Short mmCIF file of C-alpha atoms in Angstrom, two decimals:
data_model
loop_
_atom_site.label_atom_id
_atom_site.label_comp_id
_atom_site.label_asym_id
_atom_site.label_seq_id
_atom_site.Cartn_x
_atom_site.Cartn_y
_atom_site.Cartn_z
CA UNK X 1093 3.31 150.73 155.28
CA UNK X 1094 1.43 147.11 154.75
CA UNK X 1095 4.57 145.71 152.16
CA UNK X 1096 7.58 147.59 153.82
CA UNK X 1097 6.99 145.97 157.12
CA UNK X 1098 6.69 142.64 155.75
CA UNK X 1099 10.38 142.25 154.11
CA UNK X 1100 13.76 140.85 155.82
CA UNK X 1101 17.09 142.84 156.83
CA UNK X 1102 18.20 139.90 154.16
CA UNK X 1103 15.73 140.36 151.72
CA UNK X 1104 17.16 143.65 151.59
CA UNK X 1105 20.74 143.22 151.95
CA UNK X 1106 20.05 140.38 149.05
CA UNK X 1107 17.91 143.27 147.11
CA UNK X 1108 20.85 145.67 147.64
CA UNK X 1109 23.34 142.62 146.05
CA UNK X 1110 21.54 142.11 142.91
CA UNK X 1111 20.96 145.99 142.55
CA UNK X 1112 24.79 146.62 143.11
CA UNK X 1113 25.52 143.46 140.58
CA UNK X 1114 23.25 144.71 137.94
CA UNK X 1115 24.70 148.04 137.81
CA UNK X 1116 28.09 146.88 137.63
CA UNK X 1117 27.85 144.32 134.94
CA UNK X 1118 25.64 147.66 133.33
CA UNK X 1119 28.33 149.77 133.87
CA UNK X 1120 31.03 147.48 133.06
CA UNK X 1121 30.62 145.75 130.67
CA UNK X 1122 31.41 148.28 128.05
CA UNK X 1123 34.97 148.20 129.52
CA UNK X 1124 36.15 144.21 128.49
CA UNK X 1125 37.44 144.59 124.95
CA UNK X 1126 36.29 140.86 123.68
CA UNK X 1127 32.01 142.06 124.73
CA UNK X 1128 32.04 145.12 123.94
CA UNK X 1129 30.92 144.85 120.21
CA UNK X 1130 27.37 142.99 122.50
CA UNK X 1131 27.45 144.82 125.31
CA UNK X 1132 24.28 146.68 123.96
CA UNK X 1133 22.61 142.99 123.94
CA UNK X 1134 24.20 141.93 127.46
CA UNK X 1135 22.86 145.85 129.18
CA UNK X 1136 19.53 144.84 127.66
CA UNK X 1137 19.00 141.79 129.30
CA UNK X 1138 21.07 141.88 132.06
CA UNK X 1139 18.07 145.26 132.97
CA UNK X 1140 15.43 142.31 131.47
CA UNK X 1141 16.62 140.17 133.95
CA UNK X 1142 16.63 142.95 137.18
CA UNK X 1143 13.01 143.96 136.10
CA UNK X 1144 11.84 140.17 136.22
CA UNK X 1145 13.35 139.62 139.70
CA UNK X 1146 11.92 142.31 141.13
CA UNK X 1147 8.48 141.94 139.49
CA UNK X 1148 9.10 138.94 141.01
CA UNK X 1149 9.34 139.44 144.82
CA UNK X 1150 6.76 142.21 144.55
CA UNK X 1151 4.45 139.13 143.22
CA UNK X 1152 6.14 136.71 146.08
CA UNK X 1153 5.11 139.03 148.69
CA UNK X 1154 2.24 139.95 147.46
CA UNK X 1155 0.71 135.91 146.70
CA UNK X 1156 2.43 134.01 150.55
CA UNK X 1157 3.14 136.56 152.86
#
C-alpha cells in the first residue's frame, strides 16, 4: 500500500471536499432555471475538471513523493 501511505489526512479531506463540490454542481445545475439550457455543458466541464484534478494529484504523488 505504498501509494495510500503517502496521502495525508489533509489531502484526503481536500479530495473529499472536491468530490462533494463536484457532485453538488453536477446534480444541482439542472435545478437553476437560467442554467438549464447549459446544464449538459456545465456537467461535462465539471466532470472533466474533476478527472483532471484527480490525475494531477496522482501525478503529483508519483513524481514528488
